[in-house]
Coordinates of C-alpha atoms and ligand atoms in Angstrom, one line a residue:
X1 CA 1.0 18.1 16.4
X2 CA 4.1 18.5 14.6
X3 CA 6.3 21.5 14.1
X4 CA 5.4 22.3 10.6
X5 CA 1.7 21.1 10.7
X6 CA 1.2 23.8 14.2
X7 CA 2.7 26.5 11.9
X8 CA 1.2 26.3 8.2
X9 CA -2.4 25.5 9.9
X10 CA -5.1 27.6 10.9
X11 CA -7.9 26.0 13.9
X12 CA -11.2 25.1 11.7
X13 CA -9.4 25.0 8.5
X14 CA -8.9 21.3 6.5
X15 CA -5.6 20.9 8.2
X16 CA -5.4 17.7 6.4
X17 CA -5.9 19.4 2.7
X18 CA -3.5 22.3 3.8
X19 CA -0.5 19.5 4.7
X20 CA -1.3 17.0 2.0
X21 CA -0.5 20.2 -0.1
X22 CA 2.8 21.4 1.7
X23 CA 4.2 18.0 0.9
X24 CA 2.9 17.3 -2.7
X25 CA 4.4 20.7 -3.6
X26 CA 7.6 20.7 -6.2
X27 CA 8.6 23.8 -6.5
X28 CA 9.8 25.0 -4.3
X29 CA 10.3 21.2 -2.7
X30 CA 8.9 21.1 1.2
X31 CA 10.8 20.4 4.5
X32 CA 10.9 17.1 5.2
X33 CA 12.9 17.3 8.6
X34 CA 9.3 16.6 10.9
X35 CA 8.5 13.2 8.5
X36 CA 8.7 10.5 11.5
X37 CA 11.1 7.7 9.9
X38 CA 11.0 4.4 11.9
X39 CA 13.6 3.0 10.6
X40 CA 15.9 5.5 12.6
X41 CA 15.5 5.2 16.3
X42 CA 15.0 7.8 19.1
X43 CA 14.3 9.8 16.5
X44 CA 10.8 11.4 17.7
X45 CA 9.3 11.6 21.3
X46 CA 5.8 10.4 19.4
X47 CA 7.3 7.0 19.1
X48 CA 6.5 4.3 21.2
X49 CA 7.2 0.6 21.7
X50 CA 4.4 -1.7 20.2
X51 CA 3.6 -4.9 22.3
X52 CA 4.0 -7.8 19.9
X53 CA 2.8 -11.3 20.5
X54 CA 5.8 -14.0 19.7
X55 CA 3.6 -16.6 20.9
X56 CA 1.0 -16.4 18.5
X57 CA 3.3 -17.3 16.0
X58 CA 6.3 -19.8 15.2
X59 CA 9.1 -18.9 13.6
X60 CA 8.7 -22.2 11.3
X61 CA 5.4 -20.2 10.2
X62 CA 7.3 -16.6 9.9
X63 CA 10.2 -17.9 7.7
X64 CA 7.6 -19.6 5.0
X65 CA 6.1 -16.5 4.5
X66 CA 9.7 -14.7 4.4
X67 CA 9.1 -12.7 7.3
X68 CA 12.0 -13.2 10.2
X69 CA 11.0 -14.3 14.1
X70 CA 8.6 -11.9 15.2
X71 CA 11.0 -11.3 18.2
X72 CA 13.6 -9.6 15.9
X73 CA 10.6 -7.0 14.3
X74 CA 11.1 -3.6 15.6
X75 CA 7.5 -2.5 15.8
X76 CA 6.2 0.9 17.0
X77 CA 3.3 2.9 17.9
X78 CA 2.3 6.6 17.7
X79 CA 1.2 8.4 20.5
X80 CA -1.8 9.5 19.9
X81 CA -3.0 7.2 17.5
X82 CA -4.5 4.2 19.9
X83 CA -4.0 0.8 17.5
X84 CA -1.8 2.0 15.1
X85 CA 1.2 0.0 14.4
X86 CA 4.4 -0.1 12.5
X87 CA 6.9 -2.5 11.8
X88 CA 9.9 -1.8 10.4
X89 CA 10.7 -4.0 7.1
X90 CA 10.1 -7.8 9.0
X91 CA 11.3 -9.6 5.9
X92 CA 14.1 -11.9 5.9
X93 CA 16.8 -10.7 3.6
X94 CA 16.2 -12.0 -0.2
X95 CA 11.9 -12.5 0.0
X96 CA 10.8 -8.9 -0.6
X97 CA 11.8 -9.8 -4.6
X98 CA 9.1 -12.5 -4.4
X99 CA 6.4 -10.2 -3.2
X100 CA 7.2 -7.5 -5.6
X101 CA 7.1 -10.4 -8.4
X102 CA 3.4 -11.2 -7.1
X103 CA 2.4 -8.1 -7.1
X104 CA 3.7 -7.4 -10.7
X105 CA 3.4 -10.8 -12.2
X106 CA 0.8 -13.0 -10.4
X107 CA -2.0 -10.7 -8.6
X108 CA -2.4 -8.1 -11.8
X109 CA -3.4 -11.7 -13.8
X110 CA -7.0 -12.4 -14.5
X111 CA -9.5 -13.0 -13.0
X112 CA -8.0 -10.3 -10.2
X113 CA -9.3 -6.6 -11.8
X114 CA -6.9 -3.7 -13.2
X115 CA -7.7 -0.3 -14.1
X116 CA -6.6 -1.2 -17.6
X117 CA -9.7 -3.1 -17.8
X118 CA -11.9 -0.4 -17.3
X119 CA -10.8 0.6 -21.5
X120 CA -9.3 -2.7 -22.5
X121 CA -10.7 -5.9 -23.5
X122 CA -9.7 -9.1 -21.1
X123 CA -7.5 -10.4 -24.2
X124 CA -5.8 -7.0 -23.8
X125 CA -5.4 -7.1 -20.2
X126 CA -4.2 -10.8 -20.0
X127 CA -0.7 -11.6 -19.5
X128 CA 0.4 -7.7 -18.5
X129 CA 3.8 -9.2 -17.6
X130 CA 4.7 -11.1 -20.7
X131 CA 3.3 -7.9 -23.0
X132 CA 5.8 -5.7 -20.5
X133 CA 8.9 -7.8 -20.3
X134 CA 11.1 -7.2 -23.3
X135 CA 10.3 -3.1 -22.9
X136 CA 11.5 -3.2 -19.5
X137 CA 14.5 -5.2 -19.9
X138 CA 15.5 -2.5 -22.4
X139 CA 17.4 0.9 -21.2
X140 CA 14.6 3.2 -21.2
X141 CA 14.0 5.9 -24.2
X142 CA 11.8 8.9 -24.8
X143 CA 10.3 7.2 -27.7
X144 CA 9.5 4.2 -26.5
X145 CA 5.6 3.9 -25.7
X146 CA 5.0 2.9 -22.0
X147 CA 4.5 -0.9 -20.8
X148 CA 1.1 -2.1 -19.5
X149 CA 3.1 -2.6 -16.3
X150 CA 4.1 0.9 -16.6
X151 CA 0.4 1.8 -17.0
X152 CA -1.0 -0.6 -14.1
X153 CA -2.3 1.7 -11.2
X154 CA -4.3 -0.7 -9.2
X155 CA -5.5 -4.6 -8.7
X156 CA -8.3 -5.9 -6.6
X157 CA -8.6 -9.4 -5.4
X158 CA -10.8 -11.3 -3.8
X159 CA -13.9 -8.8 -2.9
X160 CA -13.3 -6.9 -5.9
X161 CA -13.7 -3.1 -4.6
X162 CA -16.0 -1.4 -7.1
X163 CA -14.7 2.3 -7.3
X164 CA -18.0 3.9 -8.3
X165 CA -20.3 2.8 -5.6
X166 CA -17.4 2.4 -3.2
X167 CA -18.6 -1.2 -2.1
X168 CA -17.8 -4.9 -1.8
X169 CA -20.3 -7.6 -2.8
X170 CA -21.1 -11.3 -2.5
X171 CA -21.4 -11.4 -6.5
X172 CA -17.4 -10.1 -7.8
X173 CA -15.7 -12.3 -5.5
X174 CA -12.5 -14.3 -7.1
X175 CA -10.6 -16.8 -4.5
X176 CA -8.0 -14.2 -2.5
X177 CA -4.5 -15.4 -2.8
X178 CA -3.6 -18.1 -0.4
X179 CA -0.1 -16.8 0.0
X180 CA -0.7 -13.2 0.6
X181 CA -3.4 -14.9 3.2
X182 CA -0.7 -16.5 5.1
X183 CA 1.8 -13.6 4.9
X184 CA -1.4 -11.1 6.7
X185 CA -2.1 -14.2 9.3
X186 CA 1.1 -14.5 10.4
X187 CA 1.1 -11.0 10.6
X188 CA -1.9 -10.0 12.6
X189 CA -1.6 -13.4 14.4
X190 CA 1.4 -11.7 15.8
X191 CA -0.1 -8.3 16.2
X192 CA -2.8 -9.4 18.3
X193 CA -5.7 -10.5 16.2
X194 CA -5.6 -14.5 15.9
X195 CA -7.9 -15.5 13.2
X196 CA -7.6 -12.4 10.7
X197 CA -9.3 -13.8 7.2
X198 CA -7.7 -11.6 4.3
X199 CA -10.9 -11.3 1.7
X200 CA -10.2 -8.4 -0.4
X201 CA -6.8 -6.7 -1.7
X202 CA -5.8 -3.4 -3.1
X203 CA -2.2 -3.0 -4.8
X204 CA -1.7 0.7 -5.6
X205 CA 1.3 1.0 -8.5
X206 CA 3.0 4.4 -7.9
X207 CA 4.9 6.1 -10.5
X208 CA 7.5 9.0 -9.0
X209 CA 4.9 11.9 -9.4
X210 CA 1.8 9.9 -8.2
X211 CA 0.3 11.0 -5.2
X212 CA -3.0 9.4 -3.4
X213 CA -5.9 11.6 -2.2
X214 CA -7.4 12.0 1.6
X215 CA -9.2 9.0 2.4
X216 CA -10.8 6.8 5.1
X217 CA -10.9 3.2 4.8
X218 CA -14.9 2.7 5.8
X219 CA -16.3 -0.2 3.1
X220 CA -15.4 -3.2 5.2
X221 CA -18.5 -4.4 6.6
X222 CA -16.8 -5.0 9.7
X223 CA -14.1 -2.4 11.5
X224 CA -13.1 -4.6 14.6
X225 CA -10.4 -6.6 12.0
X226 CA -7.4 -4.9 11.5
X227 CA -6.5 -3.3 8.0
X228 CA -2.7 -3.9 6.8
X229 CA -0.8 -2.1 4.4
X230 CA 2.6 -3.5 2.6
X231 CA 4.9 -1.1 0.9
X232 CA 7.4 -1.9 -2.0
X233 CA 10.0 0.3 -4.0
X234 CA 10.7 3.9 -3.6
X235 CA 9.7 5.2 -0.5
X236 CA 6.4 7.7 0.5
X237 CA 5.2 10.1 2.8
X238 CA 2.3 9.1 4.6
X239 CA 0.0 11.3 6.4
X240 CA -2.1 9.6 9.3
X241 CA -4.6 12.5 10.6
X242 CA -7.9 12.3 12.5
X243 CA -11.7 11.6 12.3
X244 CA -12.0 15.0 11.0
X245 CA -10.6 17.0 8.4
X246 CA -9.2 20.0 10.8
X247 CA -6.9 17.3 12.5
X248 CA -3.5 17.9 11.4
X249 CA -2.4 14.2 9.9
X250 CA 1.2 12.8 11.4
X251 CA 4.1 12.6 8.4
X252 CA 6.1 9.6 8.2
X253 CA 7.9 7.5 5.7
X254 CA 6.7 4.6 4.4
X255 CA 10.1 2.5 2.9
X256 CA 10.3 -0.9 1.4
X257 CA 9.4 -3.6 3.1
X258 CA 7.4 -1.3 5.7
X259 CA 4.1 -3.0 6.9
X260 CA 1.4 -0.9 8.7
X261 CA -1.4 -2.3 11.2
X262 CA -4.0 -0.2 11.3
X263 CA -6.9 -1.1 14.1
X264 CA -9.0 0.0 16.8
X265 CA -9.1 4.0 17.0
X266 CA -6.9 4.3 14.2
X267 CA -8.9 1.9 11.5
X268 CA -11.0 4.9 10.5
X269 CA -8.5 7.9 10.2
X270 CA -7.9 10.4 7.2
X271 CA -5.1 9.1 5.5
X272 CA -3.3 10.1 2.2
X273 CA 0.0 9.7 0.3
X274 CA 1.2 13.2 -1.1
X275 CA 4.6 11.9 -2.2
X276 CA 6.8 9.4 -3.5
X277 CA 10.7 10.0 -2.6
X278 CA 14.0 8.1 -3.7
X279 CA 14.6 5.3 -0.8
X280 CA 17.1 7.0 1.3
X281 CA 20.6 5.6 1.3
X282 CA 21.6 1.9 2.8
X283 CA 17.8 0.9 2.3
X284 CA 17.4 -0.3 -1.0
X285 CA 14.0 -0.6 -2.7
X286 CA 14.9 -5.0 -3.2
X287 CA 18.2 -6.1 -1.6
X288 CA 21.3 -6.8 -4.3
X289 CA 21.2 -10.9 -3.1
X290 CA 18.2 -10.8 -5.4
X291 CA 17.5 -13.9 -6.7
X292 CA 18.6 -16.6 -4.5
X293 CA 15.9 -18.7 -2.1
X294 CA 14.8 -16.7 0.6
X295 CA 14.1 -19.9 2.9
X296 CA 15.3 -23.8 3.2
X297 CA 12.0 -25.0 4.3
X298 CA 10.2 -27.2 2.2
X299 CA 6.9 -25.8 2.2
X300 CA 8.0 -22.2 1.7
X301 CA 5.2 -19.7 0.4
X302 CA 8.4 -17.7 -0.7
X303 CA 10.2 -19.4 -4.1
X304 CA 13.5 -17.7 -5.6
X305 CA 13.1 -15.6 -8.9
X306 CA 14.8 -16.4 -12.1
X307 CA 17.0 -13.8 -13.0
X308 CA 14.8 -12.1 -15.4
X309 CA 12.4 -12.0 -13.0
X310 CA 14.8 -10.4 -10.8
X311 CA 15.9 -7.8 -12.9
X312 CA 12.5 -6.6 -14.0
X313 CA 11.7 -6.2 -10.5
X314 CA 14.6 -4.5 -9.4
X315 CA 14.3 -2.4 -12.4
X316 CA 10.7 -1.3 -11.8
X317 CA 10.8 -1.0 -7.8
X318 CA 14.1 1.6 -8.6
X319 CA 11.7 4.0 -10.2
X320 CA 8.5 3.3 -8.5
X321 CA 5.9 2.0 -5.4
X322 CA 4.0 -1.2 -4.9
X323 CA 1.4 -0.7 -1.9
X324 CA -0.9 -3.7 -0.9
X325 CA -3.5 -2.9 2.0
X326 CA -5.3 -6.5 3.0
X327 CA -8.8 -6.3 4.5
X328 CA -11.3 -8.9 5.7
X329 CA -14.6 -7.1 4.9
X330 CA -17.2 -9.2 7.0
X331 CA -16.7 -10.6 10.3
X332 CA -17.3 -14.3 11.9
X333 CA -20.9 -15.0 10.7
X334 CA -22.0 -11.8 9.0
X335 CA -23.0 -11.9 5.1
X336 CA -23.5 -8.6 2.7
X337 CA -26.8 -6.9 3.0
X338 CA -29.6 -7.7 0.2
X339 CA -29.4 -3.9 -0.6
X340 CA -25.7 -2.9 -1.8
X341 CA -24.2 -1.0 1.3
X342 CA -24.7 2.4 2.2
X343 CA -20.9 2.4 3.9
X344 CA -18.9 4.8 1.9
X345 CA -15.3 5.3 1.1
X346 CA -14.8 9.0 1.6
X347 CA -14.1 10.9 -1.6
X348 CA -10.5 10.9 -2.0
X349 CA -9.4 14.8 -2.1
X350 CA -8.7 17.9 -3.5
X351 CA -5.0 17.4 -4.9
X352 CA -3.8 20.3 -6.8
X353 CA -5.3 20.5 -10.8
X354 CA -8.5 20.7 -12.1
X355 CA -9.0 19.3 -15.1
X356 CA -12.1 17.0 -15.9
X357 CA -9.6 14.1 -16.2
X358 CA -8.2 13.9 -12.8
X359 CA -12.1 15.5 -11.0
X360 CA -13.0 11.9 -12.1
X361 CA -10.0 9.9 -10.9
X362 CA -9.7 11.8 -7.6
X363 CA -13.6 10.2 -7.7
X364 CA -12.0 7.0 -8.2
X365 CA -10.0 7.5 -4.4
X366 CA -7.2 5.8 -6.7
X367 CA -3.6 6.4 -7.3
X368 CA -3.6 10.4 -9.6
X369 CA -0.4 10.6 -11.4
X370 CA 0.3 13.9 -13.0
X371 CA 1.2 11.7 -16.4
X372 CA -0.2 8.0 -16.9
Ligands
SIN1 C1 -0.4 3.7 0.7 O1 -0.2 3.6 -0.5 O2 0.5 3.6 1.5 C2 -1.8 3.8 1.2 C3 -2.8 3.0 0.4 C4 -4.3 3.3 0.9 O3 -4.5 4.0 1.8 O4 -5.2 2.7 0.3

């Protein structure tokens, strides 16, 4: 248990609740000394070596989804947490701008799902990117209304997550994104688990005061696949905790470029996000060579950005988070149920406020932002 978790926590008490708290908090703002940060070595005795597998995977096959040889990952585990994995920002310098562009351009367009169309019609909600452009090329002002990019919270692909009943279903499917496919094989492939089928997505768009709720992920029809987590932009502390509630969670930071495995004993463990922070010095949200090709190959996945695209994606990744967690939902042979499934999500928690307003998107186990 960490230093500050052993003293603000009480045995028998929502440990969890009580940390998410001590790190959400402004005023005055927490100690962030005990916050694990893998990209600094020998910086915790909970960090361990994680045993990759280089053979599963060429590095032909790495560089075409941007990602370098998996030789050169630094990859960690936690003690304590049996199948959890870490790796260190794996992409080749110059291909985290593409994945930021997909995740602002390409996977919010239709027929993948936003939030915004839970109160706007699909003409509304088409083209987010080209309605958001011009605002965010502009210096910001106070009386400037907000962009539907600024206003995106979250996308589902493939398995379209449906927030109310917390399940997947044969019936919203749209085709998941072949590139984001590759980049999670090559991945997993790497990590241990040949043959990983990506079939649903959830981006999570993070504004500087957004914070996500306590959580397990538990609507995948199957647990045995691994479930992968991509972080872009500003930095966040992560809490990794228990089966239970009274298990204090593990703080580290989550930085840009920063891909969690999550598997085994750790695939169903409280998690949460309490805070985003400024990326610390020396690791910028997108690196300044911006624009140019990220590989020579032929058949890359990863293409350059125009310069516009570049700057809008620089701009918005300076003041704010992309996550992307990547789940296959049913395993080799299995189909949904005839009945919708009775695996839940757990409610997301308990973060500070009470209004009716954020009761009913805490409900939604979606990003809560203090202003939207
Ligand atoms: C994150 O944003 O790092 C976590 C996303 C999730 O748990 O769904």
């Amino acid at each position: 248990m960490a230093k500050m978790a052993a003293c603000v926590v009480e045995s028998g008490e929502d440990a969890f609740r009580k940390i998410f708290k001590f790190y959400k908090r402004r005023n005055p703002p927490p100690d962030f000394s005990d916050v694990i940060d893998f990209s600094r070595s020998a910086q915790s005795d909970q960090v361990i070596p994680a045993i990759l597998d280089p053979s599963g995977v060429s590095d032909e096959e790495t560089a075409r989804v941007g990602l370098q040889p998996v030789r050169d990952w630094r990859a960690f585990g936690l003690q304590g947490y049996p199948g959890f994995m870490f790796i260190s920002n794996p992409f080749l310098l110059g291909s985290k701008p593409f994945w930021v562009r997909q995740c602002l351009k390409t996977y919010p367009q239709k027929p993948n799902v936003c939030n915004l169309d839970m109160h706007m019609s699909p003409s509304e909600t088409q083209d987010i990117w080209d309605k958001s452009v011009h605002g965010l090329s502009c210096p910001p002002s106070r009386t400037q209304s907000k962009t539907l990019l600024d206003r995106l919270r979250w996308v589902t692909l493939g398995y379209h997550y449906d927030w109310e009943t917390k399940t997947y279903s044969a019936s919203h499917y749209t085709p998941f994104p072949a590139d984001l496919h590759s980049l999670s094989f090559q991945i997993t492939s790497a990590c241990g688990f040949p043959g990983f089928n990506a079939e649903a997505g959830i981006l999570n768009y993070y504004r500087s005061d957004s914070s996500l709720g306590i959580h397990v992920d538990e609507s995948e029809l199957d647990h045995s696949r691994p479930l992968l987590s991509f972080s872009f932009g500003k930095s966040a502390i992560f809490l990794l905790g228990g089966t239970r509630r009274q298990d204090p969670p593990t703080a580290m930071y989550m930085h840009s470029g920063d891909v969690m495995v999550m598997s085994g004993q750790s695939r169903l463990l409280y998690h949460a996000v309490p805070r985003i922070v400024a990326a610390p010095q020396g690791h910028p949200a997108l690196e300044v060579s911006g624009c140019g090709p990220a590989s020579s190959l032929h058949d890359s996945v990863v293409e350059p950005l125009s310069e516009q695209d570049w700057a809008v994606c620089s701009r918005y990744t300076h003041n704010s988070r992309v996550n992307v967690t990547v789940r296959q939902v049913l395993g080799p042979g299995q189909s949904f149920p005839e009945t919708p499934s009775s695996h839940q999500r757990t409610d997301a928690d308990q973060t500070d406020g009470d209004s009716a307003k954020s009761r009913k998107r805490r409900s939604c186990d979606c990003v809560d932002t203090v202003e939207t």
